[in-house]
Amino acid sequence: MKTIPSIAGFLLFASAVAYAQTAPFDMSREREQGGGSLVPRLTLPAAPAPAVLPQMPAEPPAPAPAPSGAPPTPPFSMGSTSRPASAPPPTEAAPAKPASPPTQLEPPPERAAEPVNPAPAPQAPPVRPSSQRTGAAALQRYVIPFAKFGLDGEYDRKSWSIYITPEQAAAPARLNFSYQNAVVVAPEASQLTVLLNNRIVGQQPIASSDSPSNVSFEVPVGLLQPGANLLTFEATQRHRTDCTVQSTYELWTDIDPAKTYLSFVGQEAARFSNTDAIRAIGVDETGRTRINFVVPALAQPGTTKPLLRLAQGLAILSGMPNETFSFTADMLPQPGAGRMTIVVGTPSELQTVIATPPAAQAAPLASFVTDPKSGGPVLLVSGPSWPAISSAIDTVVSTTDRPATAIRDALATQRWSAPDAPLILSATNLTFAQLGVRTAEFSGRRFRTNFNIAVPSDFYANAYGEATVLLDAAYTQNVLPGSHIDIYVNGNIASTVPISSTGGGIFRHLPIRVTMRHFKPGLNTLSLEAILMTKEDEVCVPGTTADAAPRFALFDTSELHIPDFARIGQRPNLAGLSGTGYPYNRAIQPTPLFIDRIDSDTLSATATLLGRMAVVAGRPIEVEPAATAGAIGERDAIFIGSISQMPPAVLAQLNIAPTIPATWRPSETAQSNQTEPSVTFDDWRSRVRGGVWRGQITSFQEWLRRNFDISLSSLQFVPGSEEVFTPRKTDSFLIAQGKSAAGGSSWTIVTAPSAEDLREGVEAITTHVNWPQIAGRITTFSNKTGKVESIPVGRFDFVASQPWSFSNYRLIAANWLSTNILSYAFLLVVLSLLIGVTTASMLSRLGRRE
């Protein structure tokens, strides 16, 4: 009988619930109107309820997805949001207003603020899809020109420019990126800042150590301008627990290039209205720029010269650090970010490729058209004949032309490192503000900043020259003696200044001498690093790393003084080739280009190499295809192709083994019929004895270098002869330079075992990371190991590059004598003997004789 009241009570309860709620079944939590406790909301369907009474769970269940059409509750994205099992559930599922200020510092007036989780490890608000904000995005432009990108240490700032078309500048835009940081980074004291044109568009704590976080900031209207726009990522990072200088090397924040892009709304943003939009090619998700040529008449000999000129012009206009070129004859490639398709040919040649406007039948034409299949922009270069096509190419490339004798004042680097590096040709003073270094206050332990300069290809002061940094800086009384300021040149330490006084101090144009031995032709990166130690860091109480009180300041009134240096060309000098395109950047006449067989891979490799050389040279290098090596004569020339196509006489002239066309093949696995070499006791005895002697010689060489800065190569009167070079089987590509048969010109060969290896090797060696490593007389690359290795120059010839002057030749003699120590010592002894003999002869004639 007791069950009847229970059943009646249940039916009464079910009827009340069904009357109160008619929505589909939902287990989401809801706040009661009359109190603060949380109860699960049960919504029963219209069908009769089951007779079994459901049991209430001990803990509130996880919320189910919201019904269709309801705005989803944004998940937090700045770190872990997991709670312990005993933690109470959140008090509100969707708060009416943010609990803390939004992450964007300067939002436009019409944008609603996005909430940030006020938990101890806060997370960035989620990024809504573009379609939920302002409509479907029509274009995504990746903005990081590197395969990998990160910010390291306690302070790091990197800037470069991106080119924006007028259509993109007028469209609504958002900046999206994904980042992850080291687990030791303290989020409460670390901050990531993004700036566009020196205006902050986003700023937030660095708190994404568990997994990458996606962040999105809206770009204020009118901030992006047609043309170059400066993008800056800046990170201030502090360690969670450690206060030592060594711990600062554990701090890093990596930003994913594949998820860092500007998204533009509207179809107009994807349209290229004129050829100036070539500068807006940009990069793909891997930081590369790919320019694809479609040329039906590719095999015709007369097409090579204008195509290579166009490739160089496009490389200079885009100015990207990782550009590659490819050639096909009959198929339009798929469009995409960081890609541009160039269709070149007469209207009759392009009938099966793309429709040409009627104007191309009568006059040269270079304009963007729309690919009917993909809808992407295609640069069409056409005309009634190939001479007319060459004229159309000139209309595109002519803006990049510069006379060979014209002097430029900067090396173009802003597409990956802003500002452009000033080109220093003589004694110069540059302030840090001119070099892109701004005034900064610093509260950490290791402050580091970088800047770039460039020197010409005939730079010859690596043995005696010294630059000077005139430092304007200050430090507080907390900084202890033992702290120091270091200057690095291309990653090599060049000078150290200790801080020995207590009580703080101000440096006003403190001279810091910087040896120029690590300078090289072309781009050079200098770094200033301050190592700061305090008593607070030695104690390292909790919260010390988060102290924001500055202890060091660097002022942009600091100066870099470069003295006059010797200028004379050297042959061979691959460092000059990679630095400024020397000697081809100075050629007044067309440079002979030997290509024995023109195929897609070889032409692609040639265009990629010449495009990179044109970027560093600052102008297109005019080339003249040569059918035979004998037609080149005594001129600076380039030989490119597979090793089987290289003339044996040219290989012998550059001290490369003439047998390698038959022996150089990609390394294969060892054959099964090979037997293991026999090893005897006598073999090991000779190895050990030889190893002991070699070890002693190596130790002696290291002792001379460490204490006297002397190498054994400098202890010789006459440089030794160059050894014949044979590439290893692991090498898949080489570039070598030497003098011509008569010795009056430079010949450069670029070769590989096959045409495919040649294309892959050129694409790898011309990247932003590998290109500066080209040096010496021979540089090799292995596609298996990814290593770039160089053979230094043993014997070189001087090439006059400047008008004769006593001061320049005095500097040349000073550097040569500093390099050849025995010759200097011998000359010093001879001069001393002459002075002694002269003095004795003069004294013998003076006085009275008895």
mmCIF file of C-alpha atoms in Angstrom, residues 20 44 58-59 62 99 127 153 155 257 286 312 317 320 326 398 430 433 539 571 633 694 696 779 790 817:
data_model
loop_
_atom_site.group_PDB
_atom_site.id
_atom_site.type_symbol
_atom_site.label_atom_id
_atom_site.label_comp_id
_atom_site.label_asym_id
_atom_site.label_seq_id
_atom_site.Cartn_x
_atom_site.Cartn_y
_atom_site.Cartn_z
ATOM 1 C CA ALA A 20 7.022 23.870 -16.846
ATOM 2 C CA LEU A 44 11.033 15.890 -20.678
ATOM 3 C CA ALA A 58 25.830 12.949 -7.189
ATOM 4 C CA GLU A 59 27.629 15.694 -9.170
ATOM 5 C CA ALA A 62 28.986 18.148 -17.944
ATOM 6 C CA ALA A 99 35.218 39.647 -15.785
ATOM 7 C CA VAL A 127 38.458 33.184 -32.103
ATOM 8 C CA GLY A 153 65.066 35.140 -24.040
ATOM 9 C CA TYR A 155 63.224 40.289 -24.426
ATOM 10 C CA PRO A 257 53.804 30.352 -39.583
ATOM 11 C CA THR A 286 55.981 27.375 -44.928
ATOM 12 C CA GLN A 312 64.996 38.379 -61.793
ATOM 13 C CA LEU A 317 59.861 43.290 -56.845
ATOM 14 C CA MET A 320 61.013 37.715 -50.362
ATOM 15 C CA SER A 326 59.474 26.637 -61.761
ATOM 16 C CA SER A 398 62.406 48.365 -65.889
ATOM 17 C CA LEU A 430 75.139 55.698 -37.623
ATOM 18 C CA ALA A 433 67.767 54.944 -34.161
ATOM 19 C CA VAL A 539 68.502 35.271 -3.159
ATOM 20 C CA ARG A 571 89.223 36.066 -56.881
ATOM 21 C CA GLY A 633 86.485 33.904 -73.709
ATOM 22 C CA ARG A 694 97.662 15.064 -34.912
ATOM 23 C CA GLN A 696 99.416 17.506 -30.370
ATOM 24 C CA THR A 779 80.521 25.167 -51.170
ATOM 25 C CA SER A 790 82.723 25.295 -47.526
ATOM 26 C CA LEU A 817 100.702 41.985 -43.554
#
